[in-house]
């Protein structure tokens, strides 16, 4: 059982809930105020929320509206008569919908930071469309012109599920290789970053050569490729690229 306490002046309460949920913790998170707030978890799921006479999501809304007090987490305790059994993200999103829309700091293209968490959550068709626009790279400043989309984006950002999209373009130098046929080779770490960014396996890249022509090239990864785009002779012939060319490469 955890006995130490800390203050919400230095901790974000939703971040605490996320941490406990991701750790699949069981116990009760208490916030000590004039009325005690309690968030009961079992294996990371929200089982019960209470703040004075408020029960359920309204209790969380009340705390988030005025997040102050000292808190602690008592491990391995179970509520005797829980009234809920929900994912933390679903509960948090419902609570945030009752609060003023937070400022949206991100304005450009963004990406979902934890696609597996978002995939487990319940979305309306309209919200799914917004998520698809985010995945397609539509700038958030454009999406947020719709008030409902702005609210969704603000809630996702508040939960740490929306982050700035990194540049996908890599500047590489062309070199010849005889170790593969029919595919180019790029550094595995670059492929991994692209895969994390676009949320899918990257099998082809667009290569802009020194005269501005863009070529679609199938690729595989290699730890030894460094900052090179390794091409077999047949691909160099097809694309008319030469060893030593500096090219811009992005995933397709």
PDB file of C-alpha atoms in Angstrom:
ATOM      1  CA  UNK A   1       0.000   0.000   0.000  1.00  0.00           C
ATOM      2  CA  UNK A   2       1.406   3.397  -0.991  1.00  0.00           C
ATOM      3  CA  UNK A   3       1.561   5.856   1.903  1.00  0.00           C
ATOM      4  CA  UNK A   4       3.456   8.804   0.407  1.00  0.00           C
ATOM      5  CA  UNK A   5       1.464  11.741  -0.933  1.00  0.00           C
ATOM      6  CA  UNK A   6       2.137  14.356  -3.594  1.00  0.00           C
ATOM      7  CA  UNK A   7       0.308  17.440  -4.776  1.00  0.00           C
ATOM      8  CA  UNK A   8      -1.586  18.135  -7.984  1.00  0.00           C
ATOM      9  CA  UNK A   9       0.268  21.441  -8.176  1.00  0.00           C
ATOM     10  CA  UNK A  10       3.182  19.489  -9.647  1.00  0.00           C
ATOM     11  CA  UNK A  11       1.374  16.539 -11.280  1.00  0.00           C
ATOM     12  CA  UNK A  12      -1.215  16.449 -14.047  1.00  0.00           C
ATOM     13  CA  UNK A  13      -4.101  14.291 -12.864  1.00  0.00           C
ATOM     14  CA  UNK A  14      -4.943  12.858 -16.282  1.00  0.00           C
ATOM     15  CA  UNK A  15      -1.296  11.935 -16.797  1.00  0.00           C
ATOM     16  CA  UNK A  16      -1.459  10.063 -13.494  1.00  0.00           C
ATOM     17  CA  UNK A  17      -4.510   8.126 -14.664  1.00  0.00           C
ATOM     18  CA  UNK A  18      -2.845   7.326 -17.991  1.00  0.00           C
ATOM     19  CA  UNK A  19       0.259   6.073 -16.204  1.00  0.00           C
ATOM     20  CA  UNK A  20      -1.767   3.847 -13.886  1.00  0.00           C
ATOM     21  CA  UNK A  21      -3.951   2.550 -16.709  1.00  0.00           C
ATOM     22  CA  UNK A  22      -1.007   1.760 -18.987  1.00  0.00           C
ATOM     23  CA  UNK A  23       0.662  -0.024 -16.085  1.00  0.00           C
ATOM     24  CA  UNK A  24      -2.512  -2.105 -15.588  1.00  0.00           C
ATOM     25  CA  UNK A  25      -2.502  -1.132 -11.928  1.00  0.00           C
ATOM     26  CA  UNK A  26      -5.105  -2.147  -9.375  1.00  0.00           C
ATOM     27  CA  UNK A  27      -5.981   0.071  -6.427  1.00  0.00           C
ATOM     28  CA  UNK A  28      -7.468   3.436  -5.537  1.00  0.00           C
ATOM     29  CA  UNK A  29      -6.116   6.870  -6.434  1.00  0.00           C
ATOM     30  CA  UNK A  30      -7.251   9.313  -3.756  1.00  0.00           C
ATOM     31  CA  UNK A  31      -7.190  13.110  -3.864  1.00  0.00           C
ATOM     32  CA  UNK A  32      -7.591  14.754  -0.475  1.00  0.00           C
ATOM     33  CA  UNK A  33      -9.771  17.872  -0.491  1.00  0.00           C
ATOM     34  CA  UNK A  34     -12.741  19.104   1.517  1.00  0.00           C
ATOM     35  CA  UNK A  35     -14.326  16.015  -0.049  1.00  0.00           C
ATOM     36  CA  UNK A  36     -12.166  13.040  -0.954  1.00  0.00           C
ATOM     37  CA  UNK A  37     -11.936  12.066  -4.615  1.00  0.00           C
ATOM     38  CA  UNK A  38     -11.477   8.373  -5.395  1.00  0.00           C
ATOM     39  CA  UNK A  39     -10.612   6.661  -8.675  1.00  0.00           C
ATOM     40  CA  UNK A  40     -10.717   2.882  -8.339  1.00  0.00           C
ATOM     41  CA  UNK A  41      -8.867   0.807 -10.927  1.00  0.00           C
ATOM     42  CA  UNK A  42      -8.605  -2.893 -11.667  1.00  0.00           C
ATOM     43  CA  UNK A  43      -5.943  -4.009 -14.124  1.00  0.00           C
ATOM     44  CA  UNK A  44      -5.856  -0.453 -15.465  1.00  0.00           C
ATOM     45  CA  UNK A  45      -9.617  -0.164 -16.070  1.00  0.00           C
ATOM     46  CA  UNK A  46     -11.727   2.459 -14.325  1.00  0.00           C
ATOM     47  CA  UNK A  47     -14.110   0.667 -11.967  1.00  0.00           C
ATOM     48  CA  UNK A  48     -15.468   3.494  -9.823  1.00  0.00           C
ATOM     49  CA  UNK A  49     -15.200   7.286  -9.536  1.00  0.00           C
ATOM     50  CA  UNK A  50     -16.490   9.282  -6.594  1.00  0.00           C
ATOM     51  CA  UNK A  51     -16.086  12.860  -5.385  1.00  0.00           C
ATOM     52  CA  UNK A  52     -18.313  13.696  -2.447  1.00  0.00           C
ATOM     53  CA  UNK A  53     -21.832  12.904  -3.636  1.00  0.00           C
ATOM     54  CA  UNK A  54     -20.798  12.814  -7.309  1.00  0.00           C
ATOM     55  CA  UNK A  55     -20.330   9.373  -8.837  1.00  0.00           C
ATOM     56  CA  UNK A  56     -18.968   8.335 -12.225  1.00  0.00           C
ATOM     57  CA  UNK A  57     -17.787  10.719 -14.941  1.00  0.00           C
ATOM     58  CA  UNK A  58     -19.305  13.822 -13.227  1.00  0.00           C
ATOM     59  CA  UNK A  59     -16.922  13.186 -10.325  1.00  0.00           C
ATOM     60  CA  UNK A  60     -13.944  13.324 -12.688  1.00  0.00           C
ATOM     61  CA  UNK A  61     -15.315  16.439 -14.398  1.00  0.00           C
ATOM     62  CA  UNK A  62     -15.562  18.182 -11.027  1.00  0.00           C
ATOM     63  CA  UNK A  63     -11.972  17.336 -10.128  1.00  0.00           C
ATOM     64  CA  UNK A  64     -10.576  18.352 -13.522  1.00  0.00           C
ATOM     65  CA  UNK A  65     -12.454  21.651 -13.256  1.00  0.00           C
ATOM     66  CA  UNK A  66     -10.454  22.458 -10.115  1.00  0.00           C
ATOM     67  CA  UNK A  67      -7.419  20.138  -9.972  1.00  0.00           C
ATOM     68  CA  UNK A  68      -5.899  20.684  -6.556  1.00  0.00           C
ATOM     69  CA  UNK A  69      -5.132  18.720  -3.433  1.00  0.00           C
ATOM     70  CA  UNK A  70      -2.734  16.031  -2.291  1.00  0.00           C
ATOM     71  CA  UNK A  71      -3.013  12.503  -3.624  1.00  0.00           C
ATOM     72  CA  UNK A  72      -1.739   8.997  -3.121  1.00  0.00           C
ATOM     73  CA  UNK A  73      -2.308   5.585  -4.660  1.00  0.00           C
ATOM     74  CA  UNK A  74      -3.197   2.598  -2.483  1.00  0.00           C
ATOM     75  CA  UNK A  75      -2.141  -0.553  -4.296  1.00  0.00           C
ATOM     76  CA  UNK A  76      -4.140  -3.780  -4.689  1.00  0.00           C
ATOM     77  CA  UNK A  77      -7.423  -2.545  -3.242  1.00  0.00           C
ATOM     78  CA  UNK A  78     -10.761  -3.414  -4.874  1.00  0.00           C
ATOM     79  CA  UNK A  79     -13.949  -1.380  -4.589  1.00  0.00           C
ATOM     80  CA  UNK A  80     -16.632  -3.495  -2.873  1.00  0.00           C
ATOM     81  CA  UNK A  81     -19.434  -2.403  -5.241  1.00  0.00           C
ATOM     82  CA  UNK A  82     -18.038  -0.759  -8.398  1.00  0.00           C
ATOM     83  CA  UNK A  83     -20.443   0.977 -10.761  1.00  0.00           C
ATOM     84  CA  UNK A  84     -18.168   1.138 -13.805  1.00  0.00           C
ATOM     85  CA  UNK A  85     -15.880  -1.004 -15.944  1.00  0.00           C
ATOM     86  CA  UNK A  86     -14.411   1.199 -18.668  1.00  0.00           C
ATOM     87  CA  UNK A  87     -11.165   2.011 -20.407  1.00  0.00           C
ATOM     88  CA  UNK A  88      -9.465   5.040 -18.927  1.00  0.00           C
ATOM     89  CA  UNK A  89      -9.320   6.822 -22.314  1.00  0.00           C
ATOM     90  CA  UNK A  90     -13.077   6.528 -22.875  1.00  0.00           C
ATOM     91  CA  UNK A  91     -13.802   7.916 -19.417  1.00  0.00           C
ATOM     92  CA  UNK A  92     -11.292  10.748 -19.843  1.00  0.00           C
ATOM     93  CA  UNK A  93     -12.659  11.723 -23.263  1.00  0.00           C
ATOM     94  CA  UNK A  94     -16.202  11.841 -21.905  1.00  0.00           C
ATOM     95  CA  UNK A  95     -15.074  14.013 -19.001  1.00  0.00           C
ATOM     96  CA  UNK A  96     -13.086  16.370 -21.228  1.00  0.00           C
ATOM     97  CA  UNK A  97     -16.141  16.818 -23.463  1.00  0.00           C
ATOM     98  CA  UNK A  98     -17.836  18.554 -20.504  1.00  0.00           C
ATOM     99  CA  UNK A  99     -14.960  20.996 -19.987  1.00  0.00           C
ATOM    100  CA  UNK A 100     -13.898  24.050 -22.021  1.00  0.00           C
ATOM    101  CA  UNK A 101     -12.014  23.062 -25.177  1.00  0.00           C
ATOM    102  CA  UNK A 102      -8.282  23.278 -24.402  1.00  0.00           C
ATOM    103  CA  UNK A 103      -6.071  25.431 -26.593  1.00  0.00           C
ATOM    104  CA  UNK A 104      -4.731  23.528 -29.573  1.00  0.00           C
ATOM    105  CA  UNK A 105      -1.011  24.266 -29.617  1.00  0.00           C
ATOM    106  CA  UNK A 106      -0.307  22.116 -32.672  1.00  0.00           C
ATOM    107  CA  UNK A 107      -1.323  23.751 -35.942  1.00  0.00           C
ATOM    108  CA  UNK A 108       0.438  21.772 -38.655  1.00  0.00           C
ATOM    109  CA  UNK A 109       0.199  18.091 -39.617  1.00  0.00           C
ATOM    110  CA  UNK A 110       0.111  15.720 -36.646  1.00  0.00           C
ATOM    111  CA  UNK A 111       0.013  12.012 -35.942  1.00  0.00           C
ATOM    112  CA  UNK A 112      -1.606   9.759 -33.379  1.00  0.00           C
ATOM    113  CA  UNK A 113       1.015   8.963 -30.746  1.00  0.00           C
ATOM    114  CA  UNK A 114      -0.472   5.614 -29.678  1.00  0.00           C
ATOM    115  CA  UNK A 115      -2.549   4.147 -32.538  1.00  0.00           C
ATOM    116  CA  UNK A 116      -3.288   0.961 -30.604  1.00  0.00           C
ATOM    117  CA  UNK A 117      -4.884   2.949 -27.763  1.00  0.00           C
ATOM    118  CA  UNK A 118      -6.943   5.062 -30.143  1.00  0.00           C
ATOM    119  CA  UNK A 119      -8.087   1.951 -32.028  1.00  0.00           C
ATOM    120  CA  UNK A 120      -9.585   0.561 -28.803  1.00  0.00           C
ATOM    121  CA  UNK A 121     -11.678   3.663 -28.209  1.00  0.00           C
ATOM    122  CA  UNK A 122     -15.254   4.264 -29.334  1.00  0.00           C
ATOM    123  CA  UNK A 123     -15.720   6.868 -32.077  1.00  0.00           C
ATOM    124  CA  UNK A 124     -18.645   8.263 -34.004  1.00  0.00           C
ATOM    125  CA  UNK A 125     -18.522   8.256 -37.805  1.00  0.00           C
ATOM    126  CA  UNK A 126     -17.780  11.980 -37.752  1.00  0.00           C
ATOM    127  CA  UNK A 127     -14.894  11.473 -35.327  1.00  0.00           C
ATOM    128  CA  UNK A 128     -13.532   8.616 -37.433  1.00  0.00           C
ATOM    129  CA  UNK A 129     -13.488  10.979 -40.414  1.00  0.00           C
ATOM    130  CA  UNK A 130     -11.460  13.501 -38.408  1.00  0.00           C
ATOM    131  CA  UNK A 131      -8.999  10.778 -37.404  1.00  0.00           C
ATOM    132  CA  UNK A 132      -8.616   9.784 -41.057  1.00  0.00           C
ATOM    133  CA  UNK A 133      -7.884  13.401 -41.963  1.00  0.00           C
ATOM    134  CA  UNK A 134      -5.221  13.507 -39.249  1.00  0.00           C
ATOM    135  CA  UNK A 135      -3.667  10.311 -40.631  1.00  0.00           C
ATOM    136  CA  UNK A 136      -3.702  11.826 -44.125  1.00  0.00           C
ATOM    137  CA  UNK A 137      -1.628  14.772 -42.901  1.00  0.00           C
ATOM    138  CA  UNK A 138      -4.294  17.489 -43.043  1.00  0.00           C
ATOM    139  CA  UNK A 139      -3.032  20.461 -40.969  1.00  0.00           C
ATOM    140  CA  UNK A 140      -4.769  20.766 -37.619  1.00  0.00           C
ATOM    141  CA  UNK A 141      -5.341  24.471 -38.228  1.00  0.00           C
ATOM    142  CA  UNK A 142      -7.562  23.463 -41.145  1.00  0.00           C
ATOM    143  CA  UNK A 143      -9.386  20.688 -39.291  1.00  0.00           C
ATOM    144  CA  UNK A 144      -9.986  22.834 -36.207  1.00  0.00           C
ATOM    145  CA  UNK A 145     -12.116  25.272 -38.191  1.00  0.00           C
ATOM    146  CA  UNK A 146     -14.913  22.776 -37.504  1.00  0.00           C
ATOM    147  CA  UNK A 147     -15.877  23.262 -33.811  1.00  0.00           C
ATOM    148  CA  UNK A 148     -16.613  19.565 -33.285  1.00  0.00           C
ATOM    149  CA  UNK A 149     -13.311  18.550 -34.844  1.00  0.00           C
ATOM    150  CA  UNK A 150     -11.522  21.152 -32.727  1.00  0.00           C
ATOM    151  CA  UNK A 151     -13.030  19.673 -29.574  1.00  0.00           C
ATOM    152  CA  UNK A 152     -11.929  16.171 -30.535  1.00  0.00           C
ATOM    153  CA  UNK A 153      -8.413  17.322 -31.426  1.00  0.00           C
ATOM    154  CA  UNK A 154      -8.129  19.269 -28.188  1.00  0.00           C
ATOM    155  CA  UNK A 155      -9.156  16.242 -26.132  1.00  0.00           C
ATOM    156  CA  UNK A 156      -6.696  13.975 -27.953  1.00  0.00           C
ATOM    157  CA  UNK A 157      -3.901  16.480 -27.411  1.00  0.00           C
ATOM    158  CA  UNK A 158      -4.856  16.794 -23.727  1.00  0.00           C
ATOM    159  CA  UNK A 159      -4.435  13.021 -23.371  1.00  0.00           C
ATOM    160  CA  UNK A 160      -1.059  13.099 -25.106  1.00  0.00           C
ATOM    161  CA  UNK A 161      -2.429  11.139 -28.060  1.00  0.00           C
ATOM    162  CA  UNK A 162      -1.734  13.820 -30.667  1.00  0.00           C
ATOM    163  CA  UNK A 163       1.818  14.907 -31.462  1.00  0.00           C
ATOM    164  CA  UNK A 164       3.524  16.887 -34.208  1.00  0.00           C
ATOM    165  CA  UNK A 165       4.295  14.920 -37.343  1.00  0.00           C
ATOM    166  CA  UNK A 166       8.012  14.750 -37.986  1.00  0.00           C
ATOM    167  CA  UNK A 167       9.400  15.440 -41.417  1.00  0.00           C
ATOM    168  CA  UNK A 168       9.341  12.261 -43.478  1.00  0.00           C
ATOM    169  CA  UNK A 169      11.905  13.427 -46.028  1.00  0.00           C
ATOM    170  CA  UNK A 170      15.446  12.062 -45.837  1.00  0.00           C
ATOM    171  CA  UNK A 171      18.364  13.502 -47.806  1.00  0.00           C
ATOM    172  CA  UNK A 172      20.444  10.550 -48.977  1.00  0.00           C
ATOM    173  CA  UNK A 173      23.357   9.948 -51.322  1.00  0.00           C
ATOM    174  CA  UNK A 174      22.995   7.414 -54.120  1.00  0.00           C
ATOM    175  CA  UNK A 175      25.469   4.525 -54.186  1.00  0.00           C
ATOM    176  CA  UNK A 176      25.590   1.302 -56.191  1.00  0.00           C
ATOM    177  CA  UNK A 177      25.154  -2.137 -54.663  1.00  0.00           C
ATOM    178  CA  UNK A 178      25.377  -5.627 -56.140  1.00  0.00           C
ATOM    179  CA  UNK A 179      23.939  -7.316 -53.048  1.00  0.00           C
ATOM    180  CA  UNK A 180      20.260  -6.965 -54.025  1.00  0.00           C
ATOM    181  CA  UNK A 181      18.197  -7.012 -57.193  1.00  0.00           C
ATOM    182  CA  UNK A 182      15.081  -5.039 -58.039  1.00  0.00           C
ATOM    183  CA  UNK A 183      14.958  -3.044 -54.781  1.00  0.00           C
ATOM    184  CA  UNK A 184      16.753  -0.150 -53.181  1.00  0.00           C
ATOM    185  CA  UNK A 185      18.242  -0.246 -49.703  1.00  0.00           C
ATOM    186  CA  UNK A 186      17.900   2.429 -47.007  1.00  0.00           C
ATOM    187  CA  UNK A 187      18.996   2.534 -43.399  1.00  0.00           C
ATOM    188  CA  UNK A 188      16.778   0.418 -41.147  1.00  0.00           C
ATOM    189  CA  UNK A 189      16.510   3.212 -38.564  1.00  0.00           C
ATOM    190  CA  UNK A 190      15.063   5.540 -41.228  1.00  0.00           C
ATOM    191  CA  UNK A 191      12.534   2.891 -42.241  1.00  0.00           C
ATOM    192  CA  UNK A 192      11.597   2.373 -38.601  1.00  0.00           C
ATOM    193  CA  UNK A 193      10.980   6.103 -38.037  1.00  0.00           C
ATOM    194  CA  UNK A 194       8.862   6.267 -41.179  1.00  0.00           C
ATOM    195  CA  UNK A 195       6.919   3.189 -40.083  1.00  0.00           C
ATOM    196  CA  UNK A 196       6.202   4.780 -36.689  1.00  0.00           C
ATOM    197  CA  UNK A 197       5.202   8.026 -38.371  1.00  0.00           C
ATOM    198  CA  UNK A 198       2.839   6.681 -41.026  1.00  0.00           C
ATOM    199  CA  UNK A 199       1.623   3.746 -38.946  1.00  0.00           C
ATOM    200  CA  UNK A 200       2.255   1.081 -41.575  1.00  0.00           C
ATOM    201  CA  UNK A 201       5.005  -0.923 -43.232  1.00  0.00           C
ATOM    202  CA  UNK A 202       6.968   1.101 -45.805  1.00  0.00           C
ATOM    203  CA  UNK A 203       7.689  -0.924 -48.943  1.00  0.00           C
ATOM    204  CA  UNK A 204       8.121   1.871 -51.512  1.00  0.00           C
ATOM    205  CA  UNK A 205       9.656   5.334 -51.457  1.00  0.00           C
ATOM    206  CA  UNK A 206       9.485   8.375 -53.700  1.00  0.00           C
ATOM    207  CA  UNK A 207      12.924   9.588 -54.758  1.00  0.00           C
ATOM    208  CA  UNK A 208      13.389  13.109 -56.148  1.00  0.00           C
ATOM    209  CA  UNK A 209      16.552  13.169 -58.227  1.00  0.00           C
ATOM    210  CA  UNK A 210      18.911  16.044 -59.008  1.00  0.00           C
ATOM    211  CA  UNK A 211      16.794  17.287 -61.944  1.00  0.00           C
ATOM    212  CA  UNK A 212      13.502  17.162 -60.050  1.00  0.00           C
ATOM    213  CA  UNK A 213      12.174  13.892 -61.442  1.00  0.00           C
ATOM    214  CA  UNK A 214      10.362  11.683 -58.922  1.00  0.00           C
ATOM    215  CA  UNK A 215      10.773   7.899 -59.048  1.00  0.00           C
ATOM    216  CA  UNK A 216       8.906   5.199 -57.132  1.00  0.00           C
ATOM    217  CA  UNK A 217      11.408   2.666 -55.794  1.00  0.00           C
ATOM    218  CA  UNK A 218      10.737  -0.505 -53.752  1.00  0.00           C
ATOM    219  CA  UNK A 219      13.003  -0.644 -50.716  1.00  0.00           C
ATOM    220  CA  UNK A 220      14.258  -2.870 -47.937  1.00  0.00           C
ATOM    221  CA  UNK A 221      16.152  -1.913 -44.810  1.00  0.00           C
ATOM    222  CA  UNK A 222      19.746  -2.511 -43.795  1.00  0.00           C
ATOM    223  CA  UNK A 223      21.677  -1.443 -40.721  1.00  0.00           C
ATOM    224  CA  UNK A 224      24.746  -0.756 -42.879  1.00  0.00           C
ATOM    225  CA  UNK A 225      23.147   1.668 -45.341  1.00  0.00           C
ATOM    226  CA  UNK A 226      24.029   4.747 -43.237  1.00  0.00           C
ATOM    227  CA  UNK A 227      22.947   7.913 -45.108  1.00  0.00           C
ATOM    228  CA  UNK A 228      22.940   6.162 -48.472  1.00  0.00           C
ATOM    229  CA  UNK A 229      20.302   5.061 -50.939  1.00  0.00           C
ATOM    230  CA  UNK A 230      21.815   1.859 -52.291  1.00  0.00           C
ATOM    231  CA  UNK A 231      20.591   0.937 -55.770  1.00  0.00           C
ATOM    232  CA  UNK A 232      21.415  -2.108 -57.906  1.00  0.00           C
ATOM    233  CA  UNK A 233      22.602  -1.405 -61.478  1.00  0.00           C
ATOM    234  CA  UNK A 234      19.198  -2.092 -63.079  1.00  0.00           C
ATOM    235  CA  UNK A 235      17.464   0.513 -60.889  1.00  0.00           C
ATOM    236  CA  UNK A 236      20.195   3.067 -61.507  1.00  0.00           C
ATOM    237  CA  UNK A 237      19.743   2.481 -65.234  1.00  0.00           C
ATOM    238  CA  UNK A 238      15.955   2.771 -65.041  1.00  0.00           C
ATOM    239  CA  UNK A 239      15.972   5.950 -62.957  1.00  0.00           C
ATOM    240  CA  UNK A 240      19.028   7.515 -64.629  1.00  0.00           C
ATOM    241  CA  UNK A 241      20.494   8.274 -61.205  1.00  0.00           C
ATOM    242  CA  UNK A 242      24.229   8.137 -60.600  1.00  0.00           C
ATOM    243  CA  UNK A 243      26.490   7.292 -57.699  1.00  0.00           C
ATOM    244  CA  UNK A 244      27.100  10.412 -55.638  1.00  0.00           C
ATOM    245  CA  UNK A 245      23.759  12.059 -56.483  1.00  0.00           C
ATOM    246  CA  UNK A 246      22.104  13.783 -53.507  1.00  0.00           C
ATOM    247  CA  UNK A 247      18.400  12.858 -53.520  1.00  0.00           C
ATOM    248  CA  UNK A 248      15.319  13.474 -51.374  1.00  0.00           C
ATOM    249  CA  UNK A 249      13.511  10.327 -50.252  1.00  0.00           C
ATOM    250  CA  UNK A 250      10.132   9.955 -48.559  1.00  0.00           C
ATOM    251  CA  UNK A 251       7.836   6.991 -47.869  1.00  0.00           C
ATOM    252  CA  UNK A 252       4.858   6.178 -50.078  1.00  0.00           C
TER     253      UNK A 252
END
